[in-house]
Coordinates of C-alpha atoms in Angstrom, one line a residue:
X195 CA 13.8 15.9 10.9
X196 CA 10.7 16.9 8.8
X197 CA 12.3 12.9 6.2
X198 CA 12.4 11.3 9.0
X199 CA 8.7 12.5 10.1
X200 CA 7.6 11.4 6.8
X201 CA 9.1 8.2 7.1
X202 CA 7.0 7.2 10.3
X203 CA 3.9 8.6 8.8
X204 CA 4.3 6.1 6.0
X205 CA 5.1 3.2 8.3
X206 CA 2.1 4.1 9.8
X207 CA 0.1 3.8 6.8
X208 CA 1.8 0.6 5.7
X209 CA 0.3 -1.4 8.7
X210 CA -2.9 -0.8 8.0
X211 CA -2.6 -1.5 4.3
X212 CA -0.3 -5.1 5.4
X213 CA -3.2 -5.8 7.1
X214 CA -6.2 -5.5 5.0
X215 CA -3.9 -7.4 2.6
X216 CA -3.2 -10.8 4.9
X217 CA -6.7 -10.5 6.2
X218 CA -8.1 -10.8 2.2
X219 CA -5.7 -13.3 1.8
X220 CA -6.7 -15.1 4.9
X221 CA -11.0 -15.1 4.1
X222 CA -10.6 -17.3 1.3
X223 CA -8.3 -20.1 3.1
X224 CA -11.0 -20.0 6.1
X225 CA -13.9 -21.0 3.0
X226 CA -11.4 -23.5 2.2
X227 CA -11.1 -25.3 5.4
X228 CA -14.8 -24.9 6.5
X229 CA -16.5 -27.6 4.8
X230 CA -13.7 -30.2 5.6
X231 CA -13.8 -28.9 9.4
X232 CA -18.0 -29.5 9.0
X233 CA -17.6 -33.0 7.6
X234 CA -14.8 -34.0 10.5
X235 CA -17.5 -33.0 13.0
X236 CA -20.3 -35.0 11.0
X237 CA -17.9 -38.0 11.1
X238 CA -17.4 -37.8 14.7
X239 CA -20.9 -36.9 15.7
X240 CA -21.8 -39.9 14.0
X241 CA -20.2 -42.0 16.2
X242 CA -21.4 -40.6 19.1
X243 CA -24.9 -41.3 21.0
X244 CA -28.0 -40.1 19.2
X245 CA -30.0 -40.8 22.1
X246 CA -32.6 -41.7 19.9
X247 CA -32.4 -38.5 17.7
X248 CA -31.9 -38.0 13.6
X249 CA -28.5 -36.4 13.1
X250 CA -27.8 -34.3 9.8
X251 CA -27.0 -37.4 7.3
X252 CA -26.4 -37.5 3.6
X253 CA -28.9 -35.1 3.3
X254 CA -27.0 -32.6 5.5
X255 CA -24.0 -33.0 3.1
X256 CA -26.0 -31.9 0.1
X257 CA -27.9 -28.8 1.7
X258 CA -24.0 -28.2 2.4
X259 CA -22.9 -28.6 -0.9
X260 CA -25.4 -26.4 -2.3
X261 CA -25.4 -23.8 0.2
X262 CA -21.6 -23.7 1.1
X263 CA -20.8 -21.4 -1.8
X264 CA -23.1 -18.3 -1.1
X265 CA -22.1 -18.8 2.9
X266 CA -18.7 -19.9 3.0
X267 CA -17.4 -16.2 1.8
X268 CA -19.0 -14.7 5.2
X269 CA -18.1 -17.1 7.2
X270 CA -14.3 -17.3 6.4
X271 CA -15.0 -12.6 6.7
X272 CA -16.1 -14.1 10.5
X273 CA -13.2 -16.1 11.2
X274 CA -10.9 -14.1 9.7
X275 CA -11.9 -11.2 12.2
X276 CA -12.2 -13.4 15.3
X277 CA -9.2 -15.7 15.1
X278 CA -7.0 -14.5 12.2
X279 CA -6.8 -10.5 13.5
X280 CA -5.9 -11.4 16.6
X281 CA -3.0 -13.4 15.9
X282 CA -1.9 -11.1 13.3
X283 CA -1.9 -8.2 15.8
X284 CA 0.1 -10.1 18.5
X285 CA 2.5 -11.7 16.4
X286 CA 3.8 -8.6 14.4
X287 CA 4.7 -6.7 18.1
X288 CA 6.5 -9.9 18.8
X289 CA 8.4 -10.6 15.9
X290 CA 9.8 -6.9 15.2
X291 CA 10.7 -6.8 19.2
X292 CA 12.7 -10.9 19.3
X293 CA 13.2 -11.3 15.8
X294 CA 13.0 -15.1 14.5
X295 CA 11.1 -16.8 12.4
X296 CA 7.5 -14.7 11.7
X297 CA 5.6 -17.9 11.0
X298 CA 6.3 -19.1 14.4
X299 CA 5.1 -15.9 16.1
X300 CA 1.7 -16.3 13.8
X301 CA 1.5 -19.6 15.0
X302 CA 1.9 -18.5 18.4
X303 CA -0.4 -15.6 18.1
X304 CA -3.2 -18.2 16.9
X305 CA -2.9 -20.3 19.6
X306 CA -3.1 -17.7 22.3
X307 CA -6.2 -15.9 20.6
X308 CA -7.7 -20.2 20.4
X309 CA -7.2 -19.9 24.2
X310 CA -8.7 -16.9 24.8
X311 CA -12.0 -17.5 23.0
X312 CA -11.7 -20.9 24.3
X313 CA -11.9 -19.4 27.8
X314 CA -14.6 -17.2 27.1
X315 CA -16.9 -19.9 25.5
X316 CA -16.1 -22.0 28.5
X317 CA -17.1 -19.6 31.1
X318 CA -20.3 -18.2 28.5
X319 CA -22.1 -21.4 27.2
X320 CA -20.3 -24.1 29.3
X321 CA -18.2 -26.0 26.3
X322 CA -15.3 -28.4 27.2
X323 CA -12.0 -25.8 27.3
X324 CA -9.4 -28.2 26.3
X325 CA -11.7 -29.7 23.3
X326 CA -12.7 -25.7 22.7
X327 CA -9.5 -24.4 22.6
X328 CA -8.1 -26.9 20.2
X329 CA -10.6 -26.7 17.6
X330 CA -10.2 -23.0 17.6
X331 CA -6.1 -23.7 17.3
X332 CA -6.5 -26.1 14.8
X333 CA -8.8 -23.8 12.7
X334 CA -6.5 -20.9 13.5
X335 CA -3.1 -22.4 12.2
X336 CA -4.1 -23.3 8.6
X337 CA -5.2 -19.6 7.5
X338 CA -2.0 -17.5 9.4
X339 CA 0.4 -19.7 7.8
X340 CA -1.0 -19.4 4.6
X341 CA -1.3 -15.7 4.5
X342 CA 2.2 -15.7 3.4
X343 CA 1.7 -17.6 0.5
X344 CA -1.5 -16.2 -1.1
X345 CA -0.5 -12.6 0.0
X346 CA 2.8 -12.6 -2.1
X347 CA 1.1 -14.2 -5.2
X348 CA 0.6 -12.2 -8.1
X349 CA -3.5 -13.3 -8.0
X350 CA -6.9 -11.5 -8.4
X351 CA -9.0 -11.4 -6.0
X352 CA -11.0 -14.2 -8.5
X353 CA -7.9 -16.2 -8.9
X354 CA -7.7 -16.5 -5.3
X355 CA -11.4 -18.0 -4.6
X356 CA -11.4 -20.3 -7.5
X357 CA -8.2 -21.6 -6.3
X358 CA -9.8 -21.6 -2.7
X359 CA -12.5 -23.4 -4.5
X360 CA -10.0 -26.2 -5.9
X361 CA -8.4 -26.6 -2.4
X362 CA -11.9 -27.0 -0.6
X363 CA -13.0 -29.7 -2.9
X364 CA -9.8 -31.7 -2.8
X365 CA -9.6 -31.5 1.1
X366 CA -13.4 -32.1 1.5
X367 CA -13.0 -35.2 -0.7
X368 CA -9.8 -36.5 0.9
X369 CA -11.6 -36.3 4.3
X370 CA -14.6 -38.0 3.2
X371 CA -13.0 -40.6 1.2
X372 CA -10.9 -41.2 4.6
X373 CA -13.7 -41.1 6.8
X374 CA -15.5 -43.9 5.0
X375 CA -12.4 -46.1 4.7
X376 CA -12.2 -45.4 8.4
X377 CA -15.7 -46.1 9.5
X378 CA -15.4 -49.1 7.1
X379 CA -12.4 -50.6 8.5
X380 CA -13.9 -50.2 12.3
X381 CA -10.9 -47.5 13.1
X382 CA -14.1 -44.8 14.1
X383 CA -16.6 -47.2 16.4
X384 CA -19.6 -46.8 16.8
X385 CA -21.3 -46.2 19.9
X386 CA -22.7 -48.5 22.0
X387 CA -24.4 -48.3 25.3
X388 CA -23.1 -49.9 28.3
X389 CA -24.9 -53.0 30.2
X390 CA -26.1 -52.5 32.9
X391 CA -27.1 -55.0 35.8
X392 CA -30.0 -54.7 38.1
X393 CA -27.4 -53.8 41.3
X394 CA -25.5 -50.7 38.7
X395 CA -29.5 -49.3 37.7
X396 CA -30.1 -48.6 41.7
X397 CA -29.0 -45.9 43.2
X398 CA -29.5 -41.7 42.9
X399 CA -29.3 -40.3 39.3
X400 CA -29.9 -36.6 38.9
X401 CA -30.2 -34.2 36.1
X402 CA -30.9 -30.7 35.3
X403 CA -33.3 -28.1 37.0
X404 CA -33.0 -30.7 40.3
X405 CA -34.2 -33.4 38.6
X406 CA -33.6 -36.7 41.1
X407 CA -34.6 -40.3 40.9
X408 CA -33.5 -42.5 43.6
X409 CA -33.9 -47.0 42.8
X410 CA -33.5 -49.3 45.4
X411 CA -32.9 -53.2 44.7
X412 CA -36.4 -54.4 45.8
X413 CA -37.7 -51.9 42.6
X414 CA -39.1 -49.0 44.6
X415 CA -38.4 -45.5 43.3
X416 CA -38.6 -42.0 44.6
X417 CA -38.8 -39.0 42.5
X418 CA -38.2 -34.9 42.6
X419 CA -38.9 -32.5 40.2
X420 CA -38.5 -35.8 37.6
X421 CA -39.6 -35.2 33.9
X422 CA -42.5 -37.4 32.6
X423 CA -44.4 -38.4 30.0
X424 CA -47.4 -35.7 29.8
X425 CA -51.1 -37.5 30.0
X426 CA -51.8 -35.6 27.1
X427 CA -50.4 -37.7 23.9
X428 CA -52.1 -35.4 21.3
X429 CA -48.9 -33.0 19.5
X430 CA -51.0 -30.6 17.7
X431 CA -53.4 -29.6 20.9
X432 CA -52.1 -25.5 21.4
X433 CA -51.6 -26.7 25.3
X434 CA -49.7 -29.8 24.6
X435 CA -46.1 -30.4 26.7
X436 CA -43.5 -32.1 25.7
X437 CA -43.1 -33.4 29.5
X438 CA -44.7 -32.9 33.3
X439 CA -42.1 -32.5 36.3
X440 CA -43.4 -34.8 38.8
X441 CA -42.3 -35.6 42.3
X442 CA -43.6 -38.7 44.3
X443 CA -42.8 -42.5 45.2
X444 CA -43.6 -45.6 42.3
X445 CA -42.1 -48.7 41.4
X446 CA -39.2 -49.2 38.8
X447 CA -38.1 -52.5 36.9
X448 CA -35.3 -53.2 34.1
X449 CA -37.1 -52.9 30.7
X450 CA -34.4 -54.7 28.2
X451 CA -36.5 -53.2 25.2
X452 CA -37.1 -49.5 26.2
X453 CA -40.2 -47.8 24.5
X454 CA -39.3 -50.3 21.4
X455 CA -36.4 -48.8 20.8
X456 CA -34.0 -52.0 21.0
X457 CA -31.7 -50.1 23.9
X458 CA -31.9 -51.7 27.7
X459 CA -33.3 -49.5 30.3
X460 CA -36.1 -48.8 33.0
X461 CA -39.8 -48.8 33.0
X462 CA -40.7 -45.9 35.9
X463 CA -44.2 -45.9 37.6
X464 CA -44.9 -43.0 40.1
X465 CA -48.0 -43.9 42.4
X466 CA -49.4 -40.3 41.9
X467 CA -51.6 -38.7 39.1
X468 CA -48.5 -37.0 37.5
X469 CA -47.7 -38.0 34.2
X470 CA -47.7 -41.7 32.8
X471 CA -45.2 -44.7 33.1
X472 CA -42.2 -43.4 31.6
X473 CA -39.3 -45.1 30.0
X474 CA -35.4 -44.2 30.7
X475 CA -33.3 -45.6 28.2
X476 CA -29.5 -45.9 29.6
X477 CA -26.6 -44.1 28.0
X478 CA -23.3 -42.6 28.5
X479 CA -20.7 -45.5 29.2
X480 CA -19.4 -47.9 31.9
X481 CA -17.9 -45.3 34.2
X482 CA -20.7 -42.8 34.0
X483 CA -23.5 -44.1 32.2
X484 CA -26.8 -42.0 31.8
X485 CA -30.6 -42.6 31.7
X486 CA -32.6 -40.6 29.4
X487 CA -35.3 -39.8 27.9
X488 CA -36.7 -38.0 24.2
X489 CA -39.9 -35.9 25.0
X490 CA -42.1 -35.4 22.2
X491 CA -41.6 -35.3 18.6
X492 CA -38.6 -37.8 17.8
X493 CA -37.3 -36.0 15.6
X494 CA -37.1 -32.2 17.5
X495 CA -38.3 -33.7 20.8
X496 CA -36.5 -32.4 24.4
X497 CA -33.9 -34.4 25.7
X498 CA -33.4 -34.6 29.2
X499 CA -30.7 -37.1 30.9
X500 CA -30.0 -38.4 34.4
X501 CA -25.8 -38.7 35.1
X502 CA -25.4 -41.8 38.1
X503 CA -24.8 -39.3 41.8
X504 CA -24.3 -42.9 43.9
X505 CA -26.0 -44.8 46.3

């Protein structure tokens, strides 16, 4: 009785131990992956719309350079907690009650806890759940399938990061060498804004905060609680805003050069003394294209877009 006492009390003890051992082992393949994961994003982001702002370019991939090694550490500590734990702790009670392979359990275990935070990001901050959830998955898989490898290896702690270190650089090249032959060879396009005719610009487009802006064909517009340009061009005055909201009836016409910045769009005049003509440059695609408009400085301005409600 009093062996067999002991014998659970040391099983105990070995979970906790097992697991401060795969999450150690699991910190440094999170660094790994990080930068690789950033410059995916970057290469995607790149091919999105802009909308007239600077997004991080090859000076974004130095500050990371330089920077990745004293931040990396903590942020593979944060993953580790968030995705790899979680997994851990719902594969193990799995595998010991079905048996099979334990991999497959910590892939499963990943997956759910990627679903999970995927939900609770969606229903937080608003973020796509199906686009959510698989990043989180595909961030997830890399470091629980892993842990079995680096936590059986006869490494120091400083074997393990330089060797992280090796892998990092190797997949951070590999992606950016393919991401350049990619953009290159046209596989990644680059946006482009739809076209749109006189008849597709009329019609209701409404945005945040209640923001609406009805066109009709003979080039008359209404306007509620409509963002526009501020009378008051001078960025350094203490009382300067970005925008005005404005309400009121004007006159709209195509503009095929908005604001100079070669994109198609409208010219808005409101017949009131609310703001000044303002131009909406059109984005978003064919099927639900977009006006907008960057208020303020270019490069930290406000963005604020109008989605197409019908006629």
């Amino acid at each position: 009785m009093g062996w067999e006492k002991k014998q659970e009390r040391a099983g105990d003890a070995e979970v906790p131990r097992s697991l401060r051992r795969d999450l150690a082992a699991a910190v440094p393949v999170h660094a790994a992956q990080l930068p690789t994961a950033w410059l995916l994003w970057w290469i995607w982001l790149s091919s999105q719309d802009q909308y007239g702002t600077s997004y991080i370019g090859a000076l974004g991939i130095v500050c990371l350079l330089v920077f990745a090694p004293l931040l990396l550490p903590f942020l593979g500590l944060l993953l580790s907690a968030v995705l790899t734990l979680p997994a851990i702790l719902l594969a193990r009670p799995a595998f010991r009650r079905f048996g099979g392979p334990e991999g497959a359990w910590r892939v499963i275990g990943a997956a759910v806890t990627a679903v999970g935070w995927g939900a609770v990001t969606t229903a937080l901050f608003g973020l796509p759940f199906v686009t959510t959830a698989s990043v989180l998955t595909a961030l997830g898989l890399l470091p629980v399938l892993g842990i079995a490898y680096v936590s059986t290896r006869p490494w120091s702690m400083w074997g393990v990061w330089w060797r992280s270190a090796l892998a990092c650089a190797g997949l951070f090249a590999l992606a950016l060498g393919g991401g350049l032959a990619a953009s290159a060879a046209g596989v990644i396009p680059q946006y482009e804004p739809p076209e749109l005719t006189r008849a597709q610009l009329t019609g209701v487009w409404r945005g945040d905060d209640g923001a609406e802006l009805r066109l009709t064909p003979d080039g008359r517009a209404e306007a509620h609680r409509l963002p526009t340009e501020p009378t008051d061009d001078d960025w350094s005055a203490p009382d300067y805003e970005d925008y005005v909201v404005c309400a009121g009836s004007g006159t709209w016409k195509p503009d095929p050069d908005t604001d100079g910045t070669s994109r198609a769009g409208i010219l808005l005049h409101l017949g009131t003394d609310c703001g000044l003509d303002t131009h909406w440059s059109v984005s978003g695609t064919e099927s639900a294209p977009q006006l907008y408009v960057l208020f303020g400085d270019p490069d930290a301005g406000i963005l604020r877009t109008l989605d197409r409600a019908g006629d």
